CSV table of C-alpha atoms in Angstrom, one decimal:
chain,number,residue,atom,x,y,z
S,37,MET,CA,-94.1,92.8,-91.7
S,38,ARG,CA,-95.7,94.4,-94.4
S,39,ALA,CA,-94.8,92.8,-97.7
S,40,GLU,CA,-95.7,95.8,-100.0
S,41,ILE,CA,-94.1,98.2,-97.7
S,42,VAL,CA,-91.0,96.0,-97.6
S,43,ALA,CA,-90.7,96.0,-101.3
S,44,LYS,CA,-91.1,99.6,-101.6
S,45,GLN,CA,-88.1,100.2,-99.2
S,46,VAL,CA,-86.3,97.3,-101.1
S,47,GLU,CA,-86.9,99.1,-104.4
S,48,SER,CA,-85.7,102.7,-102.7
S,49,MET,CA,-82.7,101.0,-101.6
S,50,SER,CA,-81.6,100.2,-105.2
S,51,ARG,CA,-82.2,103.4,-106.3
S,52,TYR,CA,-80.1,105.2,-103.5
S,53,GLY,CA,-77.6,102.7,-103.4
S,54,LEU,CA,-78.2,101.4,-99.7
S,55,ASP,CA,-77.8,98.3,-98.4
S,56,ALA,CA,-80.6,98.4,-95.6
S,57,ILE,CA,-83.3,100.7,-94.2
S,58,ILE,CA,-83.6,101.0,-90.5
S,59,CYS,CA,-87.1,102.3,-89.1
S,60,SER,CA,-86.8,103.7,-85.4
S,61,SER,CA,-89.8,106.3,-85.1
S,62,PRO,CA,-93.1,105.0,-83.9
S,63,GLU,CA,-94.5,106.1,-87.3
S,64,ASN,CA,-92.0,104.3,-89.5
S,65,PHE,CA,-92.2,100.9,-87.0
S,66,SER,CA,-95.6,100.8,-87.4
S,67,TYR,CA,-95.6,101.4,-91.4
S,68,THR,CA,-93.1,99.0,-92.0
S,69,ALA,CA,-94.2,96.1,-88.8
S,70,GLY,CA,-97.7,96.7,-89.1
S,71,PHE,CA,-98.6,97.7,-85.6
S,72,VAL,CA,-97.5,100.1,-82.7
S,73,VAL,CA,-95.3,99.2,-80.0
S,74,PRO,CA,-97.3,100.7,-77.2
S,75,SER,CA,-94.7,102.2,-75.0
S,76,GLN,CA,-92.3,103.7,-78.0
S,77,PRO,CA,-94.4,106.3,-78.6
S,78,LEU,CA,-94.3,107.0,-75.1
S,79,ILE,CA,-91.1,106.7,-73.7
S,80,ARG,CA,-88.0,107.7,-76.0
S,81,HIS,CA,-85.5,105.6,-74.9
S,82,ARG,CA,-87.4,102.2,-75.5
S,83,HIS,CA,-86.2,101.5,-78.9
S,84,ALA,CA,-88.2,99.4,-81.2
S,85,MET,CA,-86.8,99.1,-85.1
S,86,THR,CA,-87.7,97.3,-88.2
S,87,ILE,CA,-84.5,96.4,-90.7
S,88,VAL,CA,-84.8,95.6,-94.2
S,89,THR,CA,-82.1,95.1,-96.0
S,90,ALA,CA,-81.6,95.3,-100.0
S,91,ASP,CA,-81.9,91.7,-100.5
S,92,GLY,CA,-85.4,91.7,-98.8
S,93,ARG,CA,-84.5,90.0,-95.6
S,94,LYS,CA,-86.5,91.5,-92.6
S,95,ALA,CA,-85.4,91.6,-88.8
S,96,LEU,CA,-86.9,93.3,-85.5
S,97,PHE,CA,-85.4,95.3,-82.6
S,98,GLY,CA,-87.2,95.6,-79.5
S,99,VAL,CA,-86.6,96.3,-75.8
S,100,ASP,CA,-87.7,93.3,-73.2
S,101,MET,CA,-90.7,95.1,-71.8
S,102,GLU,CA,-92.4,95.1,-75.2
S,103,ALA,CA,-91.3,91.7,-76.1
S,104,SER,CA,-94.2,89.2,-76.0
S,105,THR,CA,-96.0,92.2,-77.9
S,106,ILE,CA,-93.6,92.1,-80.9
S,107,LYS,CA,-93.4,87.9,-80.7
S,108,ARG,CA,-97.4,87.9,-80.5
S,109,ARG,CA,-97.4,90.3,-83.8
S,110,GLN,CA,-94.5,89.1,-85.6
S,111,PRO,CA,-93.9,85.3,-84.8
S,112,ASP,CA,-91.8,84.7,-87.7
S,113,VAL,CA,-89.8,87.8,-87.9
S,114,PRO,CA,-86.2,87.0,-86.6
S,115,THR,CA,-86.1,89.4,-83.4
S,116,ARG,CA,-83.2,90.8,-81.4
S,117,ILE,CA,-84.2,91.8,-77.9
S,118,TRP,CA,-82.2,94.2,-75.5
S,119,ALA,CA,-82.8,94.3,-71.8
S,120,GLU,CA,-84.0,98.0,-70.7
S,121,PHE,CA,-81.9,98.0,-67.2
S,122,SER,CA,-78.8,96.0,-68.4
S,123,ASP,CA,-78.2,96.9,-72.1
S,124,ASP,CA,-76.7,99.6,-74.2
S,125,PRO,CA,-79.2,99.0,-77.0
S,126,MET,CA,-77.1,100.6,-79.8
S,127,LEU,CA,-74.4,97.8,-78.9
S,128,VAL,CA,-77.1,95.2,-79.2
S,129,LEU,CA,-78.2,96.7,-82.3
S,130,ALA,CA,-74.8,96.9,-83.9
S,131,ASP,CA,-74.2,93.2,-83.3
S,132,GLN,CA,-77.5,92.1,-84.6
S,133,LEU,CA,-76.4,94.4,-87.7
S,134,VAL,CA,-73.2,92.8,-88.1
S,135,GLY,CA,-74.8,89.2,-87.4
S,136,LEU,CA,-76.8,90.4,-90.8
S,137,GLY,CA,-73.8,91.0,-92.8
S,138,LEU,CA,-74.2,94.9,-92.4
S,139,GLY,CA,-70.8,95.5,-90.4
S,140,GLN,CA,-69.3,97.8,-93.4
S,141,ALA,CA,-73.0,98.8,-95.2
S,142,ARG,CA,-74.5,101.7,-96.5
S,143,ILE,CA,-77.3,101.8,-94.0
S,144,GLY,CA,-80.5,104.2,-94.0
S,145,LEU,CA,-81.0,105.7,-90.7
S,146,GLU,CA,-83.5,108.1,-89.6
S,147,MET,CA,-81.3,110.7,-88.3
S,148,ASP,CA,-84.2,113.1,-87.1
S,149,TYR,CA,-85.5,110.6,-84.3
S,150,LEU,CA,-82.5,108.7,-82.7
S,151,PRO,CA,-80.8,110.6,-80.3
S,152,ALA,CA,-77.9,112.4,-80.8
S,153,GLY,CA,-75.9,110.3,-77.7
S,154,ASP,CA,-77.3,106.8,-79.3
S,155,PHE,CA,-76.2,107.8,-82.9
S,156,ALA,CA,-72.8,108.5,-81.7
S,157,ARG,CA,-72.5,105.1,-79.8
S,158,LEU,CA,-73.9,103.2,-82.7
S,159,MET,CA,-71.0,104.8,-85.1
S,160,LYS,CA,-68.3,103.9,-82.5
S,161,ALA,CA,-69.5,100.3,-82.5
S,162,MET,CA,-69.7,100.3,-86.4
S,163,PRO,CA,-66.9,101.9,-87.6
S,164,ALA,CA,-66.8,100.4,-91.0
S,165,ALA,CA,-70.3,101.3,-91.5
S,166,LYS,CA,-71.9,104.3,-93.3
S,167,PHE,CA,-75.0,106.0,-92.2
S,168,GLU,CA,-77.2,107.9,-94.6
S,169,HIS,CA,-80.1,109.7,-93.9
S,170,ALA,CA,-83.3,107.4,-94.3
S,171,GLU,CA,-86.2,109.8,-93.0
S,172,PRO,CA,-86.7,112.0,-96.6
S,173,ILE,CA,-86.8,108.5,-98.7
S,174,LEU,CA,-89.3,107.0,-96.0
S,175,ALA,CA,-91.6,110.2,-96.2
S,176,ARG,CA,-91.8,110.2,-100.1
S,177,LEU,CA,-93.0,106.2,-99.8
S,178,ARG,CA,-95.4,107.2,-97.3
S,179,GLN,CA,-97.2,110.0,-99.7
S,180,ILE,CA,-98.4,107.4,-102.2
S,181,LYS,CA,-100.5,104.9,-100.2
S,182,THR,CA,-101.3,101.5,-101.0
S,183,PRO,CA,-105.0,100.3,-101.1
S,184,GLY,CA,-104.9,99.0,-97.7
S,185,GLU,CA,-104.1,102.5,-96.5
S,186,ILE,CA,-106.6,103.9,-98.5
S,187,ALA,CA,-109.3,101.8,-96.8
S,188,LEU,CA,-108.1,102.2,-93.5
S,189,LEU,CA,-107.9,105.9,-93.7
S,190,ARG,CA,-111.7,105.8,-95.3
S,191,LYS,CA,-112.6,104.2,-92.4
S,192,LEU,CA,-110.9,106.4,-90.0
S,193,SER,CA,-112.3,109.7,-91.5
S,194,ARG,CA,-115.8,108.4,-90.9
S,195,ILE,CA,-115.1,107.4,-87.6
S,196,ALA,CA,-114.0,111.1,-86.7
S,197,ASP,CA,-116.7,112.6,-89.0
S,198,GLN,CA,-119.3,110.7,-87.3
S,199,ALA,CA,-118.0,111.0,-83.6
S,200,ILE,CA,-118.1,114.6,-84.1
S,201,THR,CA,-121.6,114.8,-85.6
S,202,ASP,CA,-123.1,112.6,-83.0
S,203,THR,CA,-121.6,114.8,-80.4
S,204,LEU,CA,-122.5,117.9,-81.6
S,205,ALA,CA,-126.6,116.7,-81.8
S,206,VAL,CA,-126.2,115.9,-78.3
S,207,VAL,CA,-124.7,118.9,-76.6
S,208,ASP,CA,-126.4,122.4,-76.3
S,209,GLU,CA,-126.6,125.7,-74.2
S,210,GLY,CA,-125.8,125.0,-71.2
S,211,ASP,CA,-123.4,121.9,-71.3
S,212,SER,CA,-119.6,122.4,-71.1
S,213,GLU,CA,-116.8,121.8,-73.4
S,214,MET,CA,-116.0,118.8,-71.3
S,215,ASP,CA,-119.3,117.7,-72.0
S,216,ILE,CA,-118.5,117.9,-75.5
S,217,ALA,CA,-114.9,115.9,-74.9
S,218,GLY,CA,-116.5,113.2,-73.0
S,219,HIS,CA,-119.3,112.4,-75.8
S,220,LEU,CA,-116.4,112.8,-78.7
S,221,THR,CA,-114.2,110.4,-76.7
S,222,ARG,CA,-116.6,107.8,-76.2
S,223,ASN,CA,-117.8,107.5,-79.9
S,224,VAL,CA,-114.7,107.4,-81.1
S,225,TYR,CA,-113.9,104.1,-79.4
S,226,SER,CA,-117.6,102.9,-79.9
S,227,LEU,CA,-117.1,103.5,-83.8
S,228,GLY,CA,-114.1,101.3,-83.4
S,229,ALA,CA,-111.2,103.6,-83.1
S,230,ASP,CA,-108.5,102.1,-80.8
S,231,HIS,CA,-106.7,105.6,-80.1
S,232,PHE,CA,-107.3,109.4,-80.7
S,233,LYS,CA,-105.2,112.4,-81.0
S,234,LEU,CA,-105.2,115.9,-80.7
S,235,MET,CA,-108.4,116.6,-79.7
S,236,ILE,CA,-109.5,120.2,-80.4
S,237,VAL,CA,-112.8,121.6,-78.6
S,238,ALA,CA,-112.8,125.4,-79.0
S,239,THR,CA,-116.3,127.6,-78.3
S,240,GLY,CA,-117.3,131.0,-78.2
S,241,GLU,CA,-114.1,133.2,-77.7
S,242,ARG,CA,-111.7,130.1,-77.5
S,243,SER,CA,-112.5,129.0,-81.0
S,244,VAL,CA,-109.8,131.7,-82.4
S,245,LEU,CA,-107.5,129.6,-80.4
S,246,PRO,CA,-105.7,126.9,-83.2
S,247,ASN,CA,-105.1,124.0,-81.5
S,248,VAL,CA,-106.8,124.3,-77.4
S,249,GLY,CA,-108.4,121.0,-75.5
S,250,PRO,CA,-111.5,121.0,-73.7
S,251,SER,CA,-112.1,123.6,-70.7
S,252,GLU,CA,-114.7,124.2,-68.0
S,253,ARG,CA,-116.6,126.7,-70.3
S,254,ILE,CA,-120.2,126.4,-70.9
S,255,LEU,CA,-121.8,126.7,-74.0
S,256,LYS,CA,-123.7,130.0,-74.6
S,257,ARG,CA,-126.3,131.0,-77.3
S,258,GLY,CA,-124.6,132.3,-80.4
S,259,ASP,CA,-121.5,130.6,-80.0
S,260,ILE,CA,-119.2,129.1,-82.6
S,261,CYS,CA,-117.7,125.9,-81.5
S,262,ARG,CA,-114.4,124.3,-83.6
S,263,VAL,CA,-114.4,120.7,-82.9
S,264,GLU,CA,-111.9,118.4,-84.3
S,265,ILE,CA,-110.2,114.8,-83.1
S,266,PHE,CA,-107.8,112.5,-85.2
S,267,SER,CA,-109.3,109.0,-84.8
S,268,VAL,CA,-106.5,106.2,-84.6
S,269,ILE,CA,-105.9,102.5,-85.6
S,270,ASP,CA,-102.6,100.7,-85.9
S,271,GLY,CA,-101.3,104.0,-85.9
S,272,TYR,CA,-103.0,105.4,-88.7
S,273,GLN,CA,-104.7,108.7,-88.3
S,274,ALA,CA,-107.7,111.0,-90.0
S,275,GLY,CA,-108.3,114.2,-88.7
S,276,VAL,CA,-111.8,115.8,-89.2
S,277,CYS,CA,-112.8,119.5,-87.8
S,278,ARG,CA,-116.4,120.6,-87.7
S,279,THR,CA,-117.9,124.0,-87.0
S,280,ALA,CA,-121.1,123.9,-85.4
S,281,VAL,CA,-123.5,127.3,-83.7
S,282,VAL,CA,-125.1,126.8,-80.9
S,283,GLY,CA,-128.7,128.7,-81.4
S,284,GLU,CA,-128.2,131.7,-83.9
S,285,ALA,CA,-125.0,132.2,-85.7
S,286,PRO,CA,-123.2,135.5,-84.6
S,287,PRO,CA,-123.2,138.5,-87.0
S,288,MET,CA,-121.0,137.4,-90.3
S,289,ALA,CA,-121.0,133.7,-89.4
S,290,GLU,CA,-123.2,132.4,-92.1
S,291,ARG,CA,-121.3,134.6,-94.9
S,292,ILE,CA,-117.9,133.7,-93.5
S,293,TRP,CA,-119.0,129.8,-93.6
S,294,ALA,CA,-120.5,130.1,-97.0
S,295,HIS,CA,-117.1,131.6,-98.4
S,296,LEU,CA,-115.0,129.0,-96.3
S,297,VAL,CA,-117.4,126.2,-98.0
S,298,GLU,CA,-117.0,127.8,-101.5
S,299,CYS,CA,-113.3,127.5,-100.9
S,300,LYS,CA,-113.6,123.9,-99.8
S,301,TYR,CA,-115.3,123.0,-103.0
S,302,GLU,CA,-113.0,125.3,-105.5
S,303,ILE,CA,-110.0,123.1,-103.7
S,304,MET,CA,-111.3,119.9,-104.7
S,305,GLU,CA,-111.7,120.8,-108.1
S,306,LYS,CA,-108.5,121.7,-108.3
S,307,VAL,CA,-106.8,118.5,-106.6
S,308,LYS,CA,-105.5,116.2,-109.3
S,309,PRO,CA,-102.5,114.5,-110.2
S,310,GLY,CA,-99.7,116.7,-111.6
S,311,ALA,CA,-101.6,119.8,-109.8
S,312,SER,CA,-99.1,122.3,-108.3
S,313,CYS,CA,-99.6,122.5,-104.4
S,314,ARG,CA,-98.5,126.2,-104.2
S,315,GLU,CA,-101.0,127.4,-106.7
S,316,ILE,CA,-103.6,125.3,-104.7
S,317,TYR,CA,-102.7,127.7,-101.8
S,318,ASP,CA,-102.2,130.6,-103.7
S,319,ALA,CA,-105.8,130.4,-105.3
S,320,PHE,CA,-107.2,129.7,-101.6
S,321,ILE,CA,-105.3,133.3,-100.2
S,322,ALA,CA,-107.1,135.0,-103.3
S,323,LYS,CA,-110.4,133.5,-102.2
S,324,LEU,CA,-110.0,134.6,-98.5
S,325,SER,CA,-108.6,137.8,-99.5
S,326,LYS,CA,-112.2,138.8,-100.8
S,327,LEU,CA,-113.6,138.9,-97.3
S,328,ASN,CA,-110.3,140.4,-95.9
S,329,LEU,CA,-109.7,137.1,-93.8
S,330,PRO,CA,-105.9,136.1,-92.9
S,331,PRO,CA,-104.9,132.7,-94.0
S,332,ILE,CA,-102.3,130.2,-92.2
S,333,SER,CA,-99.3,129.2,-94.5
S,334,PHE,CA,-100.9,126.0,-95.9
S,335,VAL,CA,-104.6,124.9,-96.6
S,336,GLY,CA,-103.7,121.0,-96.7
S,337,HIS,CA,-101.3,118.6,-95.9
S,338,GLY,CA,-100.5,114.8,-96.3
S,339,ILE,CA,-101.9,112.8,-93.3
S,340,GLY,CA,-101.2,108.8,-92.3
S,341,LEU,CA,-99.0,107.7,-89.9
S,342,HIS,CA,-97.9,111.6,-88.6
S,343,LEU,CA,-100.6,114.3,-88.1
S,344,HIS,CA,-99.0,116.2,-90.6
S,345,GLU,CA,-97.0,115.0,-93.4
S,346,ASP,CA,-95.6,116.1,-96.9
S,347,PRO,CA,-97.1,117.3,-99.4
S,348,TYR,CA,-98.3,120.6,-97.9
S,349,LEU,CA,-100.9,122.6,-100.3
S,350,GLY,CA,-98.3,125.8,-99.9
S,351,VAL,CA,-94.7,125.3,-100.3
S,352,THR,CA,-93.2,121.8,-99.6
S,353,PRO,CA,-90.2,120.5,-98.4
S,354,VAL,CA,-89.1,117.7,-101.3
S,355,LEU,CA,-86.5,115.2,-100.3
S,356,GLY,CA,-85.3,117.5,-97.7
S,357,LYS,CA,-85.2,120.5,-99.6
S,358,PRO,CA,-87.0,123.5,-98.1
S,359,GLY,CA,-89.0,126.0,-100.1
S,360,THR,CA,-89.7,124.0,-103.2
S,361,ASP,CA,-93.0,123.2,-104.7
S,362,ALA,CA,-94.6,119.7,-105.1
S,363,PRO,CA,-97.1,117.8,-107.4
S,364,LEU,CA,-99.9,116.0,-106.4
S,365,GLU,CA,-100.0,112.4,-107.2
S,366,GLU,CA,-102.4,110.1,-107.5
S,367,ASN,CA,-103.3,107.7,-104.1
S,368,MET,CA,-101.9,110.8,-102.1
S,369,VAL,CA,-104.5,111.5,-98.9
S,370,LEU,CA,-104.5,114.8,-97.7
S,371,GLY,CA,-106.1,116.5,-95.0
S,372,PHE,CA,-107.4,119.9,-96.4
S,373,GLU,CA,-108.7,122.6,-94.1
S,374,PRO,CA,-110.3,125.9,-95.6
S,375,LEU,CA,-110.1,127.9,-92.2
S,376,CYS,CA,-109.3,131.0,-90.9
S,377,TYR,CA,-108.7,131.0,-86.8
S,378,ASP,CA,-109.2,134.8,-86.2
S,379,THR,CA,-112.2,136.3,-88.5
S,380,GLY,CA,-112.2,139.6,-86.8
S,381,TYR,CA,-115.6,139.0,-85.5
S,382,GLY,CA,-114.6,137.2,-82.5
S,383,PHE,CA,-114.9,133.5,-83.6
S,384,GLY,CA,-112.8,131.1,-85.9
S,385,MET,CA,-114.2,128.9,-88.4
S,386,GLN,CA,-112.9,125.5,-89.5
S,387,ASN,CA,-113.9,122.6,-92.0
S,388,LYS,CA,-111.3,120.1,-92.4
S,389,ASP,CA,-112.0,117.0,-94.4
S,390,MET,CA,-109.9,113.9,-95.7
S,391,LEU,CA,-109.2,113.9,-99.7
S,392,LEU,CA,-107.9,111.1,-101.5
S,393,VAL,CA,-106.0,112.2,-105.0
S,394,THR,CA,-107.7,109.7,-107.4
S,395,ALA,CA,-106.4,109.2,-111.3
S,396,LYS,CA,-108.8,111.8,-112.6
S,397,GLY,CA,-109.3,114.3,-109.5
S,398,SER,CA,-110.4,113.8,-105.7
S,399,GLU,CA,-112.7,112.1,-103.5
S,400,LEU,CA,-114.0,113.1,-100.1
S,401,LEU,CA,-113.0,110.2,-97.4
S,402,SER,CA,-115.1,112.2,-94.7
S,403,ASP,CA,-118.6,112.3,-96.3
S,404,TYR,CA,-120.8,111.3,-93.0
S,405,ALA,CA,-121.8,114.8,-92.1
S,406,ASP,CA,-123.5,117.8,-93.9
S,407,THR,CA,-120.8,120.3,-93.7
S,408,ASP,CA,-122.3,123.0,-96.4
S,409,ARG,CA,-124.2,124.7,-93.7
S,410,LEU,CA,-123.2,125.4,-89.9
S,411,ILE,CA,-123.9,122.4,-87.6
S,412,PRO,CA,-126.5,123.2,-85.3
S,413,THR,CA,-126.4,122.0,-82.1
S,414,GLY,CA,-128.4,120.1,-79.7
S,415,THR,CA,-130.7,118.6,-82.4
S,416,ALA,CA,-130.8,115.3,-80.3
S,417,LYS,CA,-132.3,117.2,-77.3
S,418,LYS,CA,-134.6,119.3,-79.3
S,419,GLY,CA,-136.2,116.0,-80.8
S,420,GLY,CA,-134.1,115.5,-84.0
S,421,ALA,CA,-132.5,112.3,-84.9
S,422,ILE,CA,-129.1,111.3,-85.0
S,423,LYS,CA,-128.2,109.7,-87.9
S,424,ARG,CA,-126.3,106.5,-87.8
S,425,ALA,CA,-124.3,104.6,-90.3
S,426,ALA,CA,-122.4,101.7,-90.2
S,427,VAL,CA,-118.5,102.0,-90.7
S,428,ALA,CA,-117.0,99.8,-93.0
């Protein structure tokens, strides 16, 4: 298990008076253990959990179908395996917790993940234990990235950025959104990702739709194309979106794009430790209003093991308290996206990048493509070279 993450959890337990923290969601299991149990995100009842105690002891809990994977990745961590079709996993977990001396303990648990029926059986099996909300504690810990997490998110950012850029270079008028998806999928894997999430391919009149996948629609001259993908390694993900034009840009597209690029740099100037998330968002709204462009309810968000994590560049819940502002802190990583889905001219535009909050300001992690201009499609077909760069 990841020593630096275990240490952060132990420190938090001391602060909040907990005797143990159990991570049961795929995201927080990966956060603590350092790997993804393959079927856990796909089949909710296949529970896999990490257990960390206040004195630093570690244990794992997992289903028999994934026992070999867990053992291979964490051979030295005590592990309790439950049988999928004959055991009640909550009774096995209760027995494991009692064996760890936690029968009467205060235990942090992800209340927003464990199903209500399972939680009821766990409480019945451990009547002397007290279960507390751990999800806000874990969410807070995950906001501040370790050096290893930052390096991985930097790599993922460049994978997503290059995958999109190279894809747009080889598709053009007459190709389909499915062609974009095919190239994009192949590029993400060839550049080193082990998975991807939320591929968005929205062209022409479909570019106003926020989160749509590819269709059979054929690219036409004058189309605006919004393409986004989240590249994934060991559960961590980085999302990048690029906007392209097929041939000549439609009316107002260049002007709106230039305005969104100005928004990007103004946000980057404002991002630094101590900056107010709400003030950054308010400045973005004021900027969009100059062209009467409608905003969404945020212009950026934390990212790492979830597509969206705290804090939001908008109004961010802090430790479960909705509607409060939040300050940025050093080593947060943000996905920030000056965008307008419905410009009023029949197309939407989005420029999403990954940004690290540094000690003195911010650093762009997704720096492969030149996004100060609309990316032209088909440059490779027209004799242009595809820029190649190693992904570190």
